Amino acid sequence: LKIVEGNVINVPKEPGRKNPRGDFIQIDTTNILFISGGAFAGLEKIINKRMDAASIGFGATMKKNTEDFKVQGKYFDSAIPKDLVQFGMIPEFVGRFPVIVSTRGLDERSLVDILTVPKNSLIKQYAFQFAMNGIRFHATGCALSEIAKMAFARGSGARGLRSITENILMETMFVVPSLEEVHTVYLDAMAVRGERKPILLKHPEMTAEKFEELLEEGRTWEEMEGAEVVKMEDSEEYFGEAA
């Protein structure tokens, strides 16, 4: 508590209990901004009980779904120190933080940005892994939106994006390095939904952009030369008797 409120604190130079009489460094925390954060799972229910007390009659407040992330965001905006104390924090700690700010849950658009925008985003990681074998990885906007919808529906948020993408591309990552003619892996919404496997482009003139143009003209991938779906051969061919 003294650290948060602003004091000169003695911090051990070498952390650990082996040398309790070791050297200390004095740090003045007066001008240090402390930010504490967390998920606070269940806090929305405490705020719901305070704001929407049970009632009956014409003017009664309807029960809200606290599992909805939009409803949760509105409740978190109305959080007061009393709610945090009831959540389990000691009043002395809560009182030393004068400002309470909430963040909103991730929507589908935010999940798509997480997939593509960061420097080390998930899609860029897969593109780099395919590029190590001289193969281009192309994911359509519809495919990215479909992955975001699946993560949003599962309620796993940004952490669920990797497991979803891994399941979609795992077979492709094993098959593609052994196919010398393949130069592009094309991932669309149908592949994400599991209606078929991702498409491999083999013909030198069949780029991802040209492939999309032909699709817009009404042609199917079966009609195009140098395009085929990912196909895992029989396990006995790969593993023989060990399978």
mmCIF file of C-alpha atoms in Angstrom:
data_model
loop_
_atom_site.group_PDB
_atom_site.id
_atom_site.type_symbol
_atom_site.label_atom_id
_atom_site.label_comp_id
_atom_site.label_asym_id
_atom_site.label_seq_id
_atom_site.Cartn_x
_atom_site.Cartn_y
_atom_site.Cartn_z
ATOM 1 C CA LEU A 1 0.000 0.000 0.000
ATOM 2 C CA LYS A 2 2.874 2.370 0.727
ATOM 3 C CA ILE A 3 4.252 1.731 -2.753
ATOM 4 C CA VAL A 4 0.995 2.787 -4.405
ATOM 5 C CA GLU A 5 0.323 5.903 -2.319
ATOM 6 C CA GLY A 6 3.836 7.312 -2.922
ATOM 7 C CA ASN A 7 6.807 6.778 -0.609
ATOM 8 C CA VAL A 8 10.505 6.073 -0.653
ATOM 9 C CA ILE A 9 10.680 2.276 -0.767
ATOM 10 C CA ASN A 10 13.683 0.063 -0.134
ATOM 11 C CA VAL A 11 13.842 -2.564 -2.863
ATOM 12 C CA PRO A 12 16.351 -5.444 -2.522
ATOM 13 C CA LYS A 13 19.102 -5.351 -5.130
ATOM 14 C CA GLU A 14 19.043 -9.131 -5.530
ATOM 15 C CA PRO A 15 15.607 -10.723 -5.079
ATOM 16 C CA GLY A 16 15.305 -13.815 -2.895
ATOM 17 C CA ARG A 17 15.449 -14.853 0.741
ATOM 18 C CA LYS A 18 18.992 -16.214 0.718
ATOM 19 C CA ASN A 19 20.467 -12.823 1.498
ATOM 20 C CA PRO A 20 17.939 -10.876 3.636
ATOM 21 C CA ARG A 21 20.605 -8.383 4.738
ATOM 22 C CA GLY A 22 21.753 -7.588 1.227
ATOM 23 C CA ASP A 23 21.970 -4.195 -0.406
ATOM 24 C CA PHE A 24 18.808 -2.169 -1.005
ATOM 25 C CA ILE A 25 17.917 0.419 -3.625
ATOM 26 C CA GLN A 26 15.717 3.355 -2.619
ATOM 27 C CA ILE A 27 12.936 4.184 -5.097
ATOM 28 C CA ASP A 28 10.624 7.169 -4.762
ATOM 29 C CA THR A 29 7.178 6.139 -6.076
ATOM 30 C CA THR A 30 5.622 9.594 -5.732
ATOM 31 C CA ASN A 31 5.744 10.346 -9.469
ATOM 32 C CA ILE A 32 5.122 6.785 -10.690
ATOM 33 C CA LEU A 33 1.766 6.035 -12.314
ATOM 34 C CA PHE A 34 0.436 2.646 -11.193
ATOM 35 C CA ILE A 35 -2.086 0.862 -13.411
ATOM 36 C CA SER A 36 -3.755 -2.314 -12.170
ATOM 37 C CA GLY A 37 -5.856 -4.468 -14.482
ATOM 38 C CA GLY A 38 -7.525 -7.824 -14.732
ATOM 39 C CA ALA A 39 -10.430 -9.798 -16.150
ATOM 40 C CA PHE A 40 -12.635 -9.431 -13.029
ATOM 41 C CA ALA A 41 -14.829 -12.374 -14.024
ATOM 42 C CA GLY A 42 -18.142 -12.167 -12.187
ATOM 43 C CA LEU A 43 -17.951 -8.444 -11.393
ATOM 44 C CA GLU A 44 -20.779 -7.776 -13.845
ATOM 45 C CA LYS A 45 -23.132 -9.894 -11.702
ATOM 46 C CA ILE A 46 -22.324 -7.816 -8.622
ATOM 47 C CA ILE A 47 -23.030 -4.586 -10.531
ATOM 48 C CA ASN A 48 -26.213 -6.141 -11.948
ATOM 49 C CA LYS A 49 -27.541 -6.849 -8.449
ATOM 50 C CA ARG A 50 -26.815 -3.264 -7.388
ATOM 51 C CA MET A 51 -28.294 -1.536 -10.441
ATOM 52 C CA ASP A 52 -31.148 -3.837 -11.460
ATOM 53 C CA ALA A 53 -32.775 -5.042 -8.286
ATOM 54 C CA ALA A 54 -35.513 -7.636 -8.698
ATOM 55 C CA SER A 55 -38.981 -6.089 -9.054
ATOM 56 C CA ILE A 56 -42.431 -6.808 -10.442
ATOM 57 C CA GLY A 57 -45.140 -4.713 -12.028
ATOM 58 C CA PHE A 58 -45.449 -2.427 -15.048
ATOM 59 C CA GLY A 59 -42.299 -0.460 -14.254
ATOM 60 C CA ALA A 60 -40.184 -3.519 -13.446
ATOM 61 C CA THR A 61 -36.650 -3.760 -14.796
ATOM 62 C CA MET A 62 -36.227 -6.635 -17.238
ATOM 63 C CA LYS A 63 -33.536 -9.192 -16.495
ATOM 64 C CA LYS A 64 -30.440 -8.706 -18.634
ATOM 65 C CA ASN A 65 -28.137 -11.354 -20.069
ATOM 66 C CA THR A 66 -24.838 -10.784 -18.269
ATOM 67 C CA GLU A 67 -23.108 -13.260 -20.599
ATOM 68 C CA ASP A 68 -23.436 -10.808 -23.511
ATOM 69 C CA PHE A 69 -20.146 -8.910 -23.886
ATOM 70 C CA LYS A 70 -22.009 -5.685 -24.777
ATOM 71 C CA VAL A 71 -24.051 -5.903 -21.581
ATOM 72 C CA GLN A 72 -20.905 -6.660 -19.604
ATOM 73 C CA GLY A 73 -19.209 -3.583 -21.070
ATOM 74 C CA LYS A 74 -22.074 -1.334 -19.979
ATOM 75 C CA TYR A 75 -21.979 -2.763 -16.475
ATOM 76 C CA PHE A 76 -18.199 -2.353 -16.194
ATOM 77 C CA ASP A 77 -18.620 1.314 -17.179
ATOM 78 C CA SER A 78 -20.804 1.723 -14.085
ATOM 79 C CA ALA A 79 -18.374 0.066 -11.649
ATOM 80 C CA ILE A 80 -17.743 1.890 -8.357
ATOM 81 C CA PRO A 81 -15.240 1.177 -5.541
ATOM 82 C CA LYS A 82 -17.995 -0.529 -3.527
ATOM 83 C CA ASP A 83 -18.359 -3.153 -6.259
ATOM 84 C CA LEU A 84 -14.623 -3.922 -6.184
ATOM 85 C CA VAL A 85 -14.700 -4.295 -2.403
ATOM 86 C CA GLN A 86 -17.609 -6.700 -2.694
ATOM 87 C CA PHE A 87 -15.645 -8.518 -5.408
ATOM 88 C CA GLY A 88 -12.968 -9.295 -2.802
ATOM 89 C CA MET A 89 -10.460 -6.428 -2.727
ATOM 90 C CA ILE A 90 -9.599 -4.648 0.503
ATOM 91 C CA PRO A 91 -10.914 -1.077 0.816
ATOM 92 C CA GLU A 92 -7.428 0.319 1.561
ATOM 93 C CA PHE A 93 -6.176 -0.921 -1.803
ATOM 94 C CA VAL A 94 -9.212 0.211 -3.816
ATOM 95 C CA GLY A 95 -9.151 3.668 -2.215
ATOM 96 C CA ARG A 96 -5.657 4.351 -3.530
ATOM 97 C CA PHE A 97 -6.856 4.117 -7.163
ATOM 98 C CA PRO A 98 -8.967 7.236 -7.833
ATOM 99 C CA VAL A 99 -9.897 6.348 -11.432
ATOM 100 C CA ILE A 100 -11.749 3.188 -12.529
ATOM 101 C CA VAL A 101 -11.796 2.573 -16.283
ATOM 102 C CA SER A 102 -13.285 -0.383 -18.170
ATOM 103 C CA THR A 103 -12.545 -1.862 -21.583
ATOM 104 C CA ARG A 104 -14.980 -3.412 -24.029
ATOM 105 C CA GLY A 105 -14.984 -7.000 -25.252
ATOM 106 C CA LEU A 106 -13.538 -7.886 -28.648
ATOM 107 C CA ASP A 107 -15.969 -7.982 -31.562
ATOM 108 C CA GLU A 108 -15.461 -9.769 -34.885
ATOM 109 C CA ARG A 109 -13.814 -6.772 -36.528
ATOM 110 C CA SER A 110 -11.302 -6.494 -33.685
ATOM 111 C CA LEU A 111 -10.475 -10.197 -33.994
ATOM 112 C CA VAL A 112 -9.784 -9.774 -37.719
ATOM 113 C CA ASP A 113 -7.414 -6.895 -36.897
ATOM 114 C CA ILE A 114 -5.617 -9.112 -34.380
ATOM 115 C CA LEU A 115 -5.188 -11.731 -37.094
ATOM 116 C CA THR A 116 -3.604 -9.343 -39.583
ATOM 117 C CA VAL A 117 -2.446 -5.979 -38.204
ATOM 118 C CA PRO A 118 0.248 -6.661 -35.528
ATOM 119 C CA LYS A 119 3.856 -7.009 -36.623
ATOM 120 C CA ASN A 120 3.912 -10.638 -35.486
ATOM 121 C CA SER A 121 0.283 -11.430 -36.302
ATOM 122 C CA LEU A 122 -0.931 -14.981 -36.768
ATOM 123 C CA ILE A 123 -1.478 -14.693 -40.537
ATOM 124 C CA LYS A 124 1.993 -13.203 -41.013
ATOM 125 C CA GLN A 125 3.478 -16.093 -39.036
ATOM 126 C CA TYR A 126 1.842 -18.656 -41.319
ATOM 127 C CA ALA A 127 2.878 -16.683 -44.394
ATOM 128 C CA PHE A 128 6.475 -16.777 -43.156
ATOM 129 C CA GLN A 129 6.323 -20.530 -42.484
ATOM 130 C CA PHE A 130 4.998 -21.253 -45.984
ATOM 131 C CA ALA A 131 7.536 -18.853 -47.495
ATOM 132 C CA MET A 132 10.339 -20.965 -46.015
ATOM 133 C CA ASN A 133 9.346 -23.571 -48.629
ATOM 134 C CA GLY A 134 8.961 -20.976 -51.385
ATOM 135 C CA ILE A 135 5.145 -20.983 -51.153
ATOM 136 C CA ARG A 136 2.842 -18.002 -50.939
ATOM 137 C CA PHE A 137 -0.017 -18.054 -48.427
ATOM 138 C CA HIS A 138 -3.163 -16.135 -49.383
ATOM 139 C CA ALA A 139 -6.137 -15.822 -46.986
ATOM 140 C CA THR A 140 -9.232 -14.043 -48.281
ATOM 141 C CA GLY A 141 -11.128 -11.448 -46.294
ATOM 142 C CA CYS A 142 -14.083 -13.843 -46.057
ATOM 143 C CA ALA A 143 -11.793 -16.504 -44.559
ATOM 144 C CA LEU A 144 -10.526 -14.088 -41.914
ATOM 145 C CA SER A 145 -14.075 -13.021 -41.057
ATOM 146 C CA GLU A 146 -15.129 -16.659 -40.750
ATOM 147 C CA ILE A 147 -12.239 -17.428 -38.367
ATOM 148 C CA ALA A 148 -13.197 -14.387 -36.280
ATOM 149 C CA LYS A 149 -16.842 -15.514 -36.183
ATOM 150 C CA MET A 150 -15.830 -18.967 -34.956
ATOM 151 C CA ALA A 151 -13.638 -17.518 -32.190
ATOM 152 C CA PHE A 152 -16.384 -15.086 -31.209
ATOM 153 C CA ALA A 153 -19.028 -17.833 -31.110
ATOM 154 C CA ARG A 154 -16.830 -20.028 -28.921
ATOM 155 C CA GLY A 155 -16.195 -17.151 -26.528
ATOM 156 C CA SER A 156 -12.458 -17.866 -26.603
ATOM 157 C CA GLY A 157 -11.520 -14.386 -27.817
ATOM 158 C CA ALA A 158 -8.088 -13.708 -29.303
ATOM 159 C CA ARG A 159 -6.573 -16.785 -27.629
ATOM 160 C CA GLY A 160 -8.838 -19.057 -29.667
ATOM 161 C CA LEU A 161 -7.655 -17.725 -33.041
ATOM 162 C CA ARG A 162 -4.480 -19.835 -33.061
ATOM 163 C CA SER A 163 -6.210 -23.144 -32.289
ATOM 164 C CA ILE A 164 -8.834 -22.531 -34.993
ATOM 165 C CA THR A 165 -6.266 -21.578 -37.624
ATOM 166 C CA GLU A 166 -3.993 -24.455 -36.610
ATOM 167 C CA ASN A 167 -6.765 -27.004 -37.127
ATOM 168 C CA ILE A 168 -7.562 -25.570 -40.558
ATOM 169 C CA LEU A 169 -3.978 -25.460 -41.863
ATOM 170 C CA MET A 170 -2.327 -28.383 -40.062
ATOM 171 C CA GLU A 171 -2.865 -30.895 -42.874
ATOM 172 C CA THR A 172 -1.822 -28.337 -45.485
ATOM 173 C CA MET A 173 1.449 -27.584 -43.686
ATOM 174 C CA PHE A 174 2.354 -31.283 -43.700
ATOM 175 C CA VAL A 175 1.435 -31.923 -47.344
ATOM 176 C CA VAL A 176 2.674 -28.816 -49.170
ATOM 177 C CA PRO A 177 6.472 -29.096 -48.590
ATOM 178 C CA SER A 178 6.555 -32.401 -50.513
ATOM 179 C CA LEU A 179 4.755 -30.940 -53.565
ATOM 180 C CA GLU A 180 7.290 -29.139 -55.748
ATOM 181 C CA GLU A 181 4.776 -27.676 -58.231
ATOM 182 C CA VAL A 182 2.660 -25.854 -55.629
ATOM 183 C CA HIS A 183 3.434 -22.127 -55.388
ATOM 184 C CA THR A 184 0.344 -20.771 -53.525
ATOM 185 C CA VAL A 185 -1.972 -21.921 -50.744
ATOM 186 C CA TYR A 186 -5.412 -20.323 -51.093
ATOM 187 C CA LEU A 187 -7.606 -20.180 -47.967
ATOM 188 C CA ASP A 188 -11.218 -19.053 -48.286
ATOM 189 C CA ALA A 189 -14.390 -19.183 -46.201
ATOM 190 C CA MET A 190 -15.436 -22.620 -47.484
ATOM 191 C CA ALA A 191 -12.155 -24.104 -46.266
ATOM 192 C CA VAL A 192 -12.567 -22.444 -42.864
ATOM 193 C CA ARG A 193 -16.093 -23.828 -42.472
ATOM 194 C CA GLY A 194 -14.814 -27.312 -43.333
ATOM 195 C CA GLU A 195 -16.832 -27.653 -46.554
ATOM 196 C CA ARG A 196 -13.596 -28.527 -48.373
ATOM 197 C CA LYS A 197 -9.833 -28.323 -47.885
ATOM 198 C CA PRO A 198 -7.701 -25.269 -48.804
ATOM 199 C CA ILE A 199 -6.834 -24.959 -52.478
ATOM 200 C CA LEU A 200 -3.324 -25.441 -53.881
ATOM 201 C CA LEU A 201 -2.333 -23.500 -56.998
ATOM 202 C CA LYS A 202 0.221 -25.252 -59.219
ATOM 203 C CA HIS A 203 0.079 -23.632 -62.664
ATOM 204 C CA PRO A 204 2.781 -20.920 -63.000
ATOM 205 C CA GLU A 205 0.298 -18.417 -64.453
ATOM 206 C CA MET A 206 -2.456 -19.177 -61.923
ATOM 207 C CA THR A 207 -1.920 -16.546 -59.245
ATOM 208 C CA ALA A 208 -4.250 -15.968 -56.305
ATOM 209 C CA GLU A 209 -5.538 -12.770 -57.933
ATOM 210 C CA LYS A 210 -6.284 -14.526 -61.237
ATOM 211 C CA PHE A 211 -7.927 -17.391 -59.358
ATOM 212 C CA GLU A 212 -10.286 -14.945 -57.636
ATOM 213 C CA GLU A 213 -11.108 -13.266 -60.957
ATOM 214 C CA LEU A 214 -12.107 -16.612 -62.457
ATOM 215 C CA LEU A 215 -14.258 -17.367 -59.417
ATOM 216 C CA GLU A 216 -16.034 -14.035 -59.842
ATOM 217 C CA GLU A 217 -16.749 -14.990 -63.464
ATOM 218 C CA GLY A 218 -18.682 -18.013 -62.221
ATOM 219 C CA ARG A 219 -16.091 -20.742 -62.734
ATOM 220 C CA THR A 220 -15.389 -23.368 -60.071
ATOM 221 C CA TRP A 221 -11.972 -24.508 -58.931
ATOM 222 C CA GLU A 222 -12.608 -27.957 -60.499
ATOM 223 C CA GLU A 223 -12.743 -26.293 -63.917
ATOM 224 C CA MET A 224 -9.421 -24.489 -63.534
ATOM 225 C CA GLU A 225 -6.141 -25.940 -64.650
ATOM 226 C CA GLY A 226 -3.481 -26.159 -61.948
ATOM 227 C CA ALA A 227 -5.857 -25.879 -58.971
ATOM 228 C CA GLU A 228 -6.608 -28.704 -56.554
ATOM 229 C CA VAL A 229 -7.565 -29.178 -52.926
ATOM 230 C CA VAL A 230 -5.221 -30.407 -50.210
ATOM 231 C CA LYS A 231 -5.228 -34.177 -50.180
ATOM 232 C CA MET A 232 -3.541 -36.341 -47.590
ATOM 233 C CA GLU A 233 -2.481 -39.678 -49.026
ATOM 234 C CA ASP A 234 -3.297 -42.947 -47.311
ATOM 235 C CA SER A 235 -1.472 -43.202 -43.987
ATOM 236 C CA GLU A 236 -0.066 -46.622 -44.970
ATOM 237 C CA GLU A 237 1.889 -44.981 -47.783
ATOM 238 C CA TYR A 238 3.523 -42.590 -45.330
ATOM 239 C CA PHE A 239 4.017 -44.814 -42.321
ATOM 240 C CA GLY A 240 3.914 -48.325 -43.807
ATOM 241 C CA GLU A 241 3.682 -51.064 -41.285
ATOM 242 C CA ALA A 242 4.054 -48.656 -38.383
ATOM 243 C CA ALA A 243 0.574 -47.281 -39.147
#
